[in-house]
Coordinates of C-alpha atoms and ligand atoms in Angstrom, one line a residue:
M113 CA 0.0 0.0 0.0
C114 CA 1.3 3.5 -0.8
G115 CA 2.8 5.5 2.0
I116 CA 2.8 9.3 2.6
V117 CA 5.1 11.4 4.8
G118 CA 5.2 15.2 4.9
Y119 CA 7.2 17.7 7.0
I120 CA 7.1 21.3 7.8
G121 CA 9.5 22.8 10.4
E122 CA 13.1 23.9 10.7
K123 CA 15.0 20.7 10.2
N124 CA 16.2 18.8 7.1
A125 CA 12.9 17.7 5.5
Q126 CA 14.5 15.2 3.1
Q127 CA 16.0 13.3 5.9
I128 CA 12.9 13.2 8.0
I129 CA 10.8 12.1 5.1
V130 CA 13.1 9.4 3.9
E131 CA 13.4 8.0 7.4
G132 CA 9.6 8.1 7.7
L133 CA 9.2 6.3 4.4
R134 CA 11.6 3.6 5.6
K135 CA 9.2 3.0 8.6
L136 CA 6.4 2.4 6.0
E137 CA 8.4 -0.1 4.0
Y138 CA 6.6 -3.1 5.6
R139 CA 3.5 -2.0 3.7
G140 CA 5.2 -2.9 0.4
Y141 CA 6.0 -0.5 -2.5
D142 CA 7.6 -0.4 -5.9
S143 CA 9.0 3.1 -6.2
A144 CA 9.6 6.2 -4.0
G145 CA 10.0 9.9 -4.2
V146 CA 10.5 13.2 -2.3
A147 CA 9.7 16.8 -3.1
V148 CA 11.3 19.7 -1.1
W149 CA 10.9 23.5 -1.1
T150 CA 14.5 24.7 -1.2
G151 CA 13.7 28.3 -0.3
T152 CA 13.7 29.4 -3.9
E153 CA 12.2 26.5 -5.8
L154 CA 10.3 23.2 -5.5
L155 CA 12.6 20.3 -6.4
L156 CA 11.9 16.6 -6.5
D157 CA 13.6 13.3 -7.1
K158 CA 11.9 9.9 -7.5
A159 CA 12.9 6.4 -8.6
E160 CA 11.5 3.0 -9.3
G161 CA 12.6 0.3 -6.9
R162 CA 13.7 0.2 -3.3
L163 CA 14.1 3.3 -1.2
A164 CA 17.9 2.7 -1.3
V165 CA 17.8 3.6 -5.0
L166 CA 16.2 7.0 -4.2
E167 CA 18.6 7.5 -1.2
E168 CA 21.6 6.9 -3.4
R169 CA 20.4 9.6 -5.8
L170 CA 19.6 12.0 -2.9
R171 CA 23.1 11.4 -1.5
Q172 CA 24.6 12.6 -4.8
K173 CA 22.2 15.5 -5.2
P174 CA 20.5 16.3 -1.9
L175 CA 17.3 18.4 -1.7
S176 CA 17.8 20.9 1.0
G177 CA 14.9 22.6 2.7
S178 CA 12.5 22.3 5.7
L179 CA 9.2 21.7 3.9
G180 CA 8.5 18.6 1.9
I181 CA 6.4 15.6 1.0
G182 CA 7.4 12.0 0.2
H183 CA 5.8 8.8 -1.0
T184 CA 6.3 5.1 -1.5
R185 CA 4.1 3.9 -4.3
W186 CA 2.3 0.5 -4.7
A187 CA 1.4 0.8 -8.3
T188 CA -2.3 1.1 -9.3
H189 CA -2.7 3.3 -12.4
G190 CA 0.3 2.7 -14.5
K191 CA 3.3 0.3 -14.0
P192 CA 6.1 0.9 -11.5
S193 CA 8.5 3.4 -13.1
D194 CA 10.3 6.7 -12.4
E195 CA 7.7 8.7 -14.2
N196 CA 4.8 7.1 -12.4
A197 CA 6.4 7.4 -8.9
H198 CA 5.1 10.3 -6.7
P199 CA 5.3 13.2 -6.0
H200 CA 3.7 14.5 -9.2
T201 CA 3.8 18.1 -10.2
D202 CA 1.9 20.4 -12.6
Q203 CA 3.4 21.7 -15.7
S204 CA 4.9 24.8 -14.1
G205 CA 6.4 22.8 -11.2
A206 CA 4.6 24.9 -8.6
F207 CA 2.3 22.2 -7.1
A208 CA 3.5 18.9 -5.8
V209 CA 1.1 16.1 -4.8
V210 CA 1.5 12.7 -3.1
H211 CA -1.6 10.5 -3.1
N212 CA -2.8 7.1 -1.8
G213 CA -6.0 5.6 -3.1
I214 CA -7.9 6.0 -6.3
I215 CA -9.5 9.0 -8.1
E216 CA -12.4 7.3 -9.8
N217 CA -13.2 10.1 -12.2
Y218 CA -9.7 11.0 -13.2
L219 CA -10.2 10.2 -16.8
A220 CA -13.0 12.8 -17.2
I221 CA -10.9 15.4 -15.4
K222 CA -7.8 14.5 -17.5
E223 CA -9.7 14.9 -20.8
E224 CA -10.9 18.3 -19.7
L225 CA -7.3 19.3 -18.8
L226 CA -5.9 17.9 -22.1
A227 CA -8.4 20.0 -24.0
K228 CA -7.1 23.1 -22.1
G229 CA -3.5 22.2 -23.3
Y230 CA -2.1 20.5 -20.2
T231 CA 0.4 17.8 -21.0
F232 CA 1.0 14.7 -18.9
K233 CA 4.2 12.9 -18.1
S234 CA 2.8 9.8 -16.3
E235 CA 0.0 7.3 -16.5
T236 CA -1.2 8.0 -13.0
D237 CA -4.5 9.4 -11.7
T238 CA -2.4 11.5 -9.3
E239 CA -0.8 13.8 -11.9
V240 CA -4.3 15.0 -12.8
I241 CA -4.6 16.4 -9.3
A242 CA -1.4 18.5 -9.7
H243 CA -2.6 20.0 -13.0
L244 CA -6.1 20.5 -11.6
L245 CA -4.7 22.5 -8.7
A246 CA -2.7 24.7 -11.0
D247 CA -5.7 25.2 -13.2
M248 CA -8.0 26.2 -10.3
Y249 CA -5.4 28.2 -8.3
D250 CA -6.9 31.5 -7.2
G251 CA -4.1 32.8 -4.9
D252 CA -5.3 30.8 -1.9
L253 CA -4.0 27.2 -1.7
V254 CA -6.4 26.1 1.0
S255 CA -9.5 27.2 -0.9
T256 CA -8.1 25.8 -4.2
V257 CA -7.5 22.4 -2.6
K258 CA -11.0 22.5 -1.2
R259 CA -12.6 23.2 -4.5
A260 CA -10.4 20.8 -6.4
V261 CA -11.2 18.0 -4.0
Q262 CA -14.9 18.5 -4.4
R263 CA -14.5 17.6 -8.0
M264 CA -12.7 14.3 -7.3
R265 CA -14.6 11.1 -6.6
G266 CA -13.0 8.1 -5.1
A267 CA -11.1 7.0 -1.9
Y268 CA -7.9 8.9 -1.3
A269 CA -5.5 10.6 1.0
L270 CA -3.4 13.6 -0.3
G271 CA -0.4 15.5 0.7
I272 CA 0.0 18.8 -1.2
M273 CA 2.5 21.7 -1.2
S274 CA 3.0 24.7 -3.5
A275 CA 5.8 27.0 -4.4
H276 CA 3.2 29.8 -4.3
E277 CA 2.7 29.4 -0.5
P278 CA 5.8 27.7 0.9
D279 CA 4.7 28.2 4.4
K280 CA 2.0 25.5 4.3
L281 CA 1.5 21.8 3.9
V282 CA -2.1 20.6 3.1
A283 CA -3.5 17.2 3.8
V284 CA -6.8 15.8 2.7
R285 CA -8.5 12.5 3.7
L286 CA -11.4 10.8 1.9
A287 CA -11.5 7.1 2.9
S288 CA -7.7 6.4 2.8
P289 CA -6.1 6.7 6.2
L290 CA -4.1 9.9 7.0
I291 CA -2.8 11.3 10.3
V292 CA -1.2 14.6 11.4
G293 CA 1.7 14.6 13.9
V294 CA 2.0 17.6 16.1
G295 CA 5.4 18.7 17.3
S296 CA 7.0 21.8 18.7
G297 CA 7.8 24.3 15.9
E298 CA 7.3 21.4 13.4
N299 CA 4.4 19.3 12.2
F300 CA 4.1 16.1 10.1
I301 CA 1.7 14.2 8.0
G302 CA 1.7 10.4 7.6
S303 CA -0.4 7.7 6.1
D304 CA 0.4 5.6 9.2
I305 CA 1.6 6.3 12.7
P306 CA 5.1 4.6 12.4
A307 CA 6.1 7.2 9.8
I308 CA 6.2 9.9 12.4
L309 CA 6.5 8.1 15.7
E310 CA 10.2 8.9 16.1
H311 CA 9.3 12.7 16.2
T312 CA 6.0 12.9 18.0
R313 CA 3.4 10.8 19.8
D314 CA 0.7 13.5 19.5
V315 CA -1.5 13.0 16.5
Y316 CA -4.8 14.1 15.0
I317 CA -6.4 11.2 13.1
L318 CA -8.2 12.7 10.2
N319 CA -11.8 11.5 9.4
E320 CA -13.4 11.2 6.0
G321 CA -13.9 14.5 4.3
E322 CA -11.5 16.4 6.5
M323 CA -8.4 18.4 5.6
A324 CA -5.5 19.7 7.6
V325 CA -3.5 22.9 7.0
L326 CA -0.1 22.6 8.6
T327 CA 2.3 25.5 9.2
R328 CA 5.5 25.5 11.3
S329 CA 3.6 26.8 14.3
G330 CA 0.3 25.0 14.1
V331 CA -2.3 22.8 12.6
E332 CA -5.8 23.6 11.6
L333 CA -8.4 20.9 10.8
L334 CA -11.2 21.8 8.4
S335 CA -14.2 20.2 6.8
V336 CA -13.7 19.9 3.0
E337 CA -17.4 20.4 2.4
S338 CA -18.3 23.3 4.6
G339 CA -14.8 24.8 5.2
E340 CA -15.6 25.0 8.9
R341 CA -13.0 24.5 11.5
I342 CA -13.0 21.2 13.4
E343 CA -12.0 21.0 17.0
R344 CA -10.4 17.7 18.0
E345 CA -8.6 16.3 20.9
L346 CA -5.0 15.2 20.2
F347 CA -4.5 11.4 20.4
H348 CA -1.5 10.4 22.4
V349 CA 0.1 7.2 20.9
E350 CA 1.3 4.7 23.5
W351 CA 2.3 2.0 21.0
D352 CA 5.9 1.0 20.2
L353 CA 7.0 0.9 16.6
V354 CA 6.2 -2.8 16.0
Q355 CA 2.7 -2.3 17.4
A356 CA 2.3 0.8 15.3
E357 CA 3.2 -1.1 12.1
K358 CA 0.3 -3.4 12.9
G359 CA -1.9 -0.4 13.4
G360 CA -2.4 -1.3 17.0
Y361 CA -3.6 -4.9 16.1
D362 CA -1.8 -7.9 17.6
S363 CA -0.8 -9.2 14.2
F364 CA -0.8 -8.3 10.5
M365 CA -3.4 -11.0 9.9
L366 CA -5.9 -9.4 12.3
K367 CA -5.1 -6.0 10.8
E368 CA -5.7 -7.4 7.3
I369 CA -9.0 -9.1 8.3
F370 CA -10.2 -5.7 9.6
E371 CA -9.0 -4.0 6.4
Q372 CA -11.5 -6.0 4.3
P373 CA -14.3 -3.4 4.2
Q374 CA -11.7 -1.0 2.6
A375 CA -10.2 -3.6 0.3
V376 CA -13.6 -4.6 -1.0
R377 CA -14.7 -1.0 -1.4
D378 CA -11.5 -0.1 -3.3
T379 CA -11.8 -3.1 -5.5
I380 CA -15.5 -2.4 -6.4
G381 CA -15.3 1.4 -6.4
P382 CA -14.0 2.4 -9.8
R383 CA -15.8 -0.4 -11.6
I384 CA -19.4 0.6 -11.3
D385 CA -21.3 2.9 -13.7
E386 CA -23.4 4.5 -11.0
A387 CA -25.9 6.0 -13.3
N388 CA -26.8 2.7 -14.9
K389 CA -25.8 0.3 -12.1
R390 CA -23.7 -1.7 -14.5
V391 CA -20.2 -3.0 -14.3
V392 CA -17.4 -1.2 -16.3
L393 CA -14.0 -2.7 -16.7
P394 CA -12.1 -0.2 -18.7
E395 CA -8.8 -2.1 -18.1
L396 CA -9.9 -5.0 -20.3
K397 CA -8.6 -4.7 -23.8
M398 CA -10.8 -7.3 -25.4
S399 CA -14.1 -6.4 -27.1
D400 CA -17.5 -7.4 -25.9
E401 CA -17.8 -9.6 -29.0
E402 CA -14.6 -11.5 -28.1
L403 CA -15.8 -11.8 -24.5
A404 CA -19.2 -13.1 -25.5
S405 CA -17.5 -15.7 -27.8
F406 CA -16.0 -17.8 -24.9
D407 CA -17.8 -21.0 -24.4
R408 CA -15.6 -22.6 -21.7
I409 CA -13.6 -21.1 -18.8
Y410 CA -10.8 -22.6 -16.8
I411 CA -10.0 -21.0 -13.4
V412 CA -6.4 -21.9 -12.4
A413 CA -4.8 -21.1 -9.1
C414 CA -3.4 -22.4 -5.8
G415 CA -4.5 -22.5 -2.2
T416 CA -6.7 -19.7 -1.1
S417 CA -6.8 -18.2 -4.6
M418 CA -8.1 -21.5 -5.9
H419 CA -10.8 -21.4 -3.3
A420 CA -11.8 -18.0 -4.5
G421 CA -12.0 -19.6 -8.0
L422 CA -14.4 -22.2 -6.7
V423 CA -16.8 -19.4 -5.7
G424 CA -16.1 -17.8 -9.1
K425 CA -17.1 -21.0 -10.8
E426 CA -20.6 -21.1 -9.2
L427 CA -21.3 -17.5 -9.8
I428 CA -20.0 -17.2 -13.4
E429 CA -22.0 -20.3 -14.3
K430 CA -25.1 -18.9 -12.6
L431 CA -24.8 -15.5 -14.3
T432 CA -23.7 -16.6 -17.7
R433 CA -24.4 -20.3 -18.1
V434 CA -20.8 -20.7 -19.5
P435 CA -19.2 -23.9 -18.0
V436 CA -16.3 -23.2 -15.7
E437 CA -13.8 -25.7 -14.5
V438 CA -11.5 -24.9 -11.5
A439 CA -8.1 -26.4 -11.6
I440 CA -5.3 -26.6 -9.1
A441 CA -2.3 -25.0 -10.9
S442 CA 0.2 -27.7 -10.0
E443 CA -2.2 -30.3 -11.6
F444 CA -3.2 -28.2 -14.6
R445 CA 0.3 -27.6 -15.8
Y446 CA 1.0 -31.3 -16.2
R447 CA -2.2 -32.4 -17.8
D448 CA -3.2 -31.9 -21.4
P449 CA -6.3 -29.7 -21.0
I450 CA -8.9 -29.6 -23.7
V451 CA -8.8 -26.1 -25.1
T452 CA -10.2 -24.4 -28.2
P453 CA -10.0 -20.8 -29.5
R454 CA -13.1 -20.2 -27.5
T455 CA -11.6 -21.1 -24.2
L456 CA -10.7 -18.4 -21.6
M457 CA -8.3 -19.1 -18.8
I458 CA -8.5 -17.0 -15.6
V459 CA -5.5 -17.3 -13.3
I460 CA -5.8 -16.0 -9.8
S461 CA -2.8 -15.1 -7.7
Q462 CA -2.4 -12.6 -4.9
S463 CA 1.3 -12.3 -5.3
G464 CA 1.4 -12.8 -9.0
E465 CA 4.6 -14.8 -8.5
T466 CA 3.4 -18.3 -7.6
A467 CA 5.5 -20.8 -9.6
D468 CA 2.8 -23.3 -10.4
T469 CA 0.3 -20.6 -11.4
L470 CA 2.8 -18.9 -13.6
A471 CA 3.8 -22.2 -15.2
A472 CA 0.1 -23.0 -15.9
L473 CA -0.4 -19.5 -17.4
R474 CA 2.6 -20.1 -19.8
E475 CA 1.4 -23.5 -20.7
A476 CA -2.0 -22.1 -21.7
K477 CA -0.5 -19.2 -23.6
Q478 CA 1.6 -21.7 -25.6
K479 CA -1.6 -23.4 -26.6
G480 CA -3.0 -20.1 -27.8
V481 CA -5.5 -19.7 -24.9
K482 CA -6.4 -16.2 -23.9
V483 CA -5.4 -15.6 -20.3
L484 CA -7.0 -13.1 -17.9
A485 CA -5.1 -12.6 -14.6
I486 CA -6.6 -11.5 -11.3
T487 CA -3.8 -10.4 -9.1
N488 CA -3.0 -8.0 -6.3
V489 CA 0.5 -6.9 -7.4
V490 CA 1.0 -4.5 -10.3
G491 CA 4.2 -5.4 -12.2
S492 CA 4.2 -9.0 -11.0
S493 CA 5.1 -11.8 -13.4
V494 CA 1.5 -12.9 -13.7
S495 CA 0.3 -9.4 -14.5
R496 CA 3.0 -8.9 -17.1
E497 CA 2.5 -12.2 -18.9
A498 CA -1.3 -12.5 -19.0
D499 CA -3.2 -11.0 -21.9
E500 CA -5.6 -9.2 -19.7
V501 CA -5.4 -8.2 -16.0
L502 CA -7.9 -7.2 -13.4
F503 CA -6.3 -6.0 -10.2
T504 CA -7.6 -6.5 -6.7
W505 CA -7.1 -3.3 -4.9
A506 CA -6.5 -4.9 -1.5
G507 CA -3.2 -3.3 -0.8
P508 CA -0.2 -5.4 0.3
E509 CA -0.9 -8.6 2.3
V510 CA 1.9 -9.2 4.8
A511 CA 0.5 -12.1 6.8
V512 CA 1.1 -15.5 5.3
A513 CA -2.5 -16.5 5.7
S514 CA -4.4 -14.8 3.0
T515 CA -7.6 -12.9 4.0
K516 CA -8.3 -9.6 2.3
A517 CA -6.8 -10.9 -0.9
Y518 CA -9.4 -13.7 -1.0
T519 CA -12.4 -11.4 -0.5
S520 CA -11.1 -9.0 -3.1
Q521 CA -10.5 -11.9 -5.5
V522 CA -14.1 -13.1 -5.0
V523 CA -15.3 -9.5 -5.6
V524 CA -13.4 -9.2 -8.8
L525 CA -14.9 -12.5 -9.9
Y526 CA -18.4 -11.1 -9.2
L527 CA -17.5 -8.0 -11.3
F528 CA -16.2 -10.1 -14.1
G529 CA -19.2 -12.5 -14.0
L530 CA -21.6 -9.6 -14.2
Y531 CA -19.5 -8.0 -17.0
L532 CA -19.6 -11.2 -19.0
A533 CA -23.3 -11.5 -18.4
Q534 CA -23.7 -8.0 -19.8
A535 CA -21.7 -8.9 -22.9
K536 CA -23.6 -12.1 -23.4
G537 CA -27.0 -10.7 -22.5
T538 CA -27.7 -13.5 -20.1
Q539 CA -29.1 -11.3 -17.3
T540 CA -31.6 -8.4 -17.6
T541 CA -30.6 -4.8 -16.8
E542 CA -32.7 -5.1 -13.6
Q543 CA -31.0 -8.3 -12.5
I544 CA -27.6 -6.8 -13.0
A545 CA -28.6 -3.6 -11.2
E546 CA -29.9 -5.6 -8.2
V547 CA -26.6 -7.5 -7.8
V548 CA -24.5 -4.3 -8.3
E549 CA -26.5 -2.6 -5.5
Q550 CA -26.1 -5.5 -3.1
L551 CA -22.4 -5.7 -4.1
Q552 CA -21.9 -2.1 -3.1
Q553 CA -23.4 -2.8 0.3
L554 CA -20.9 -5.5 1.1
P555 CA -18.2 -3.3 2.7
A556 CA -20.7 -2.0 5.3
K557 CA -21.9 -5.6 6.0
I558 CA -18.3 -6.8 6.4
T559 CA -17.9 -4.0 9.0
A560 CA -21.0 -5.3 10.8
V561 CA -19.6 -8.8 10.9
L562 CA -16.3 -7.5 12.3
Q563 CA -18.2 -5.7 15.1
D564 CA -19.6 -8.8 16.5
T565 CA -16.9 -11.4 17.0
D566 CA -17.7 -12.8 20.5
G567 CA -19.5 -16.0 19.4
V568 CA -16.7 -17.0 17.1
R569 CA -14.1 -16.2 19.7
R570 CA -15.8 -18.4 22.3
F571 CA -16.1 -21.3 19.8
A572 CA -12.4 -20.9 18.8
E573 CA -11.3 -21.1 22.4
S574 CA -13.4 -24.2 22.9
I575 CA -11.7 -26.1 20.1
K576 CA -8.1 -25.2 21.0
D577 CA -7.3 -28.7 22.3
V578 CA -9.2 -30.8 19.7
T579 CA -7.2 -32.8 17.2
S580 CA -9.7 -32.8 14.4
L581 CA -12.8 -31.1 13.2
F582 CA -15.0 -30.8 10.2
F583 CA -16.6 -28.0 8.0
I584 CA -19.7 -28.9 6.0
G585 CA -21.7 -27.0 3.5
R586 CA -23.4 -27.3 0.1
G587 CA -22.9 -25.3 -3.1
L588 CA -21.3 -21.9 -2.3
D589 CA -21.2 -22.8 1.3
Y590 CA -19.0 -25.8 0.5
A591 CA -16.6 -23.6 -1.5
V592 CA -16.3 -21.3 1.6
S593 CA -15.9 -24.3 3.9
L594 CA -12.8 -25.3 2.0
E595 CA -11.3 -21.9 2.7
G596 CA -12.4 -21.9 6.3
S597 CA -10.7 -25.3 6.8
L598 CA -7.5 -24.3 5.0
K599 CA -7.2 -21.1 7.2
L600 CA -7.7 -23.1 10.4
K601 CA -5.2 -25.8 9.4
E602 CA -2.4 -23.4 8.4
I603 CA -2.4 -21.1 11.4
S604 CA -3.8 -23.2 14.3
Y605 CA -2.3 -26.6 13.1
I606 CA -5.6 -28.3 14.0
H607 CA -6.5 -31.0 11.5
S608 CA -9.7 -30.2 9.7
E609 CA -11.5 -31.2 6.6
A610 CA -14.2 -29.5 4.6
Y611 CA -16.9 -31.8 3.2
A612 CA -19.7 -31.3 0.8
A613 CA -22.4 -32.1 3.4
G614 CA -24.2 -34.7 1.2
E615 CA -21.0 -36.6 0.8
L616 CA -20.4 -37.3 4.5
K617 CA -22.5 -40.4 4.6
H618 CA -20.3 -42.0 1.9
G619 CA -17.5 -42.6 4.4
T620 CA -16.4 -39.7 6.5
L621 CA -19.4 -39.9 8.8
A622 CA -17.5 -42.8 10.5
L623 CA -15.2 -40.2 12.0
I624 CA -18.1 -38.3 13.7
E625 CA -18.3 -39.2 17.4
E626 CA -19.1 -37.7 20.7
D627 CA -18.0 -34.0 21.0
V628 CA -16.3 -33.8 17.5
P629 CA -16.7 -30.1 16.4
V630 CA -18.6 -29.6 13.2
I631 CA -18.9 -26.2 11.6
A632 CA -22.0 -26.0 9.3
L633 CA -22.5 -23.3 6.8
V634 CA -26.2 -22.8 6.1
T635 CA -26.6 -19.6 4.1
Q636 CA -28.2 -20.9 0.9
P637 CA -32.0 -21.0 1.0
D638 CA -32.3 -23.5 -1.8
L639 CA -30.2 -26.0 0.1
Y640 CA -31.4 -25.2 3.6
D641 CA -33.5 -28.3 4.3
K642 CA -30.8 -30.6 2.9
M643 CA -28.3 -29.0 5.2
I644 CA -30.6 -29.4 8.2
S645 CA -30.8 -33.1 7.4
N646 CA -27.0 -33.4 7.3
I647 CA -26.6 -31.5 10.6
V648 CA -29.1 -33.9 12.2
E649 CA -27.0 -36.8 10.9
V650 CA -23.9 -35.5 12.7
K651 CA -25.8 -34.4 15.8
A652 CA -27.2 -37.9 16.1
R653 CA -23.5 -39.2 16.4
G654 CA -22.8 -36.7 19.2
A655 CA -21.2 -33.8 17.1
R656 CA -21.0 -30.3 18.7
V657 CA -22.2 -28.0 15.9
L658 CA -21.5 -24.3 15.2
G659 CA -23.9 -23.1 12.5
F660 CA -23.7 -20.1 10.3
A661 CA -26.9 -18.6 8.9
Q662 CA -28.2 -15.4 7.4
E663 CA -29.6 -12.8 9.7
G664 CA -33.3 -13.4 10.4
D665 CA -32.9 -17.2 10.5
T666 CA -34.6 -18.5 13.7
E667 CA -34.7 -22.2 12.7
L668 CA -31.1 -23.2 12.7
A669 CA -30.7 -22.5 16.5
K670 CA -33.2 -25.4 17.1
T671 CA -30.8 -27.9 15.5
V672 CA -27.2 -26.7 16.3
D673 CA -25.4 -25.9 19.6
Q674 CA -24.4 -22.4 18.7
V675 CA -25.3 -20.0 15.8
V676 CA -23.4 -17.1 14.2
H677 CA -25.5 -14.9 12.0
I678 CA -24.1 -13.0 9.0
P679 CA -25.9 -10.0 7.6
A680 CA -28.6 -10.8 5.0
T681 CA -27.6 -10.4 1.4
L682 CA -28.3 -12.1 -1.9
P683 CA -27.5 -15.8 -1.2
F684 CA -24.9 -15.9 -4.0
L685 CA -23.0 -13.0 -2.5
S686 CA -22.8 -14.5 1.0
P687 CA -19.3 -16.1 0.6
V688 CA -17.7 -12.6 1.0
L689 CA -19.5 -12.3 4.4
T690 CA -19.4 -15.9 5.6
V691 CA -15.6 -16.2 5.2
I692 CA -14.9 -13.4 7.6
P693 CA -16.0 -15.2 10.8
L694 CA -14.1 -18.3 9.5
Q695 CA -10.9 -16.3 9.2
L696 CA -11.5 -15.0 12.8
L697 CA -12.2 -18.5 14.0
A698 CA -8.8 -19.6 12.6
Y699 CA -7.1 -16.5 14.1
Y700 CA -8.6 -16.9 17.6
A701 CA -7.8 -20.7 17.6
S702 CA -4.3 -19.9 16.6
V703 CA -3.9 -17.3 19.4
A704 CA -5.4 -19.6 21.9
R705 CA -2.8 -22.3 21.0
G706 CA 0.0 -19.7 21.3
N707 CA 1.1 -19.9 17.7
D708 CA 2.8 -17.2 15.6
V709 CA -0.2 -16.1 13.6
D710 CA 1.6 -14.2 11.0
K711 CA 4.3 -16.7 10.3
P712 CA 2.9 -20.2 10.5
R713 CA 5.4 -23.1 10.5
N714 CA 6.7 -24.5 7.2
L715 CA 4.9 -21.8 5.1
A716 CA 6.0 -18.9 3.0
K717 CA 4.0 -15.9 1.8
S718 CA 4.9 -16.4 -1.8
V719 CA 5.6 -19.8 -3.2
T720 CA 8.0 -19.1 -6.1
V721 CA 9.4 -22.7 -6.3
E722 CA 7.6 -25.7 -7.6
Ligands
LIG50 C1 -3.3 -19.5 2.3 C2 -2.5 -18.9 1.3 C3 -2.0 -19.7 0.1 C4 -2.0 -18.9 -1.2 C5 -1.3 -19.7 -2.3 C6 -1.4 -19.0 -3.6 O1 -3.7 -18.6 3.2 O2 -2.2 -17.7 1.3 O3 -2.8 -20.9 0.0 O4 -3.3 -18.5 -1.5 O5 0.0 -20.0 -2.0 O6 -0.7 -17.7 -3.5 P1 -1.0 -16.6 -4.6 O7 -2.4 -16.2 -4.5 O8 0.0 -15.5 -4.2 O9 -0.7 -17.2 -5.9

């Protein structure tokens, strides 16, 4: 995820900013840059690659001054490169901007600015902001920023400085995190607390729609919309640096679980045509005709990404009636899959570097198959080698156990399924609009799930000493069970198996005996009665059952020992919600057993060997 640091005071801005950026390295990035007001001009340097590359350049040609902004970029619009690195400036070089997040309507603003004769040096949405500020500047930086921001839709955090008013640093927050550090005769901005912790522990945490104007002697908080001053108590940070990197959470995994509303919102955000409630995927190069011509889809991936693919299979088939086969990459690469010119392959990979997935992609391309990649890392091998790419905007995932990448992958699959349905005409405009509306409500519903975790925590603590347990479900619930089971295995080391509930009686039921925990997912109305029968089967053998049902369900509680409710949504969107308590279950079980949640034994974050 991108990082922002800004400084205004009396000290060496470049040094403070680069040190701050180093504290944000754990978030992942692919380029870095700094802009400083030297007293006479606004100068900047930026470079693709590690911070050390930028540092070497700055060592040779330092930027000296006491006002500046810096950035580490995790590529979104445009590949990792010197040109696309932040800060970005306008044509005259008077405005410098660093930016986290996404400006959804940047293309419309860019076209307007192009028509006025502005020229662009990068592929980023951020550069648009610098030109827009220059275009709108009326002699007052604060009022210009306010008016410019009101034109920008999206989720973002900004740090802005201008050669016209080199006594100010302006920060704006809309959905992406941003804080202001308050010092004595100096003030700071940061996208995260570790960036400034060395200099001050007193911070203002900006809320959505707020801006901060920093001078050397003070900080003013304002509402972007009304321009009114906001009074806020300073927050005194008690965390040490490691705690601060985890945002105050006990582990990166927990932090990433709690980042899911944001990850899903960012992934959906720019891909909806609000006026018509349809999906738009401008990043796809293929035409609707080509898209509509596919008559068979393979989804190929490993582990959690493959589990996202299993959800994708169900929903793409439901929306488009195109047959979808999900394959484990390490299997797919050695078989001789049946492909035709009308076959589409979708590879899913958080890291974009998984060896088996990459090999399967290459194998398919050799056979002339069109490959669409879903990945979280811009510039990754998978993103470079695939014909088409849809990025998940989940931000870097640090914990080995994948959480926010999974939900974001599933969301991209919904978007793609809807888009394919639009191209093929297999769903009506009204049907598409209904799913789109429900999709947009998911971030708020994930937040609701995350606010009520007691039931799951209690159950997790109760299983900490068991040696084996089972997950059961049907249809989409079975697909989610597989992911719940994998998560539990990998971080708690408790053996578990996920079973299609109807399959239990063909053998595995022999393992169900007194007090064996069974986790039953029951969110699909069409399969409800069948699931109840399967739960009764395991209860009759003494199983202790935790059931998951949609809000409003009062029946399940009569059959199981404990129920966890998830917010009501369209049944076929429920995987995005049901998986959250399963991630938490694995997390709490792992903590209860005293394991290192972020670094489970024998596992690596990115499996780049076969
Ligand atoms: C499990 C997990 C792994 C990965 C798998 C594929 O929590 O993270 O199962 O999903 O190794 O990795 P990517 O998605 O990077 O290809």
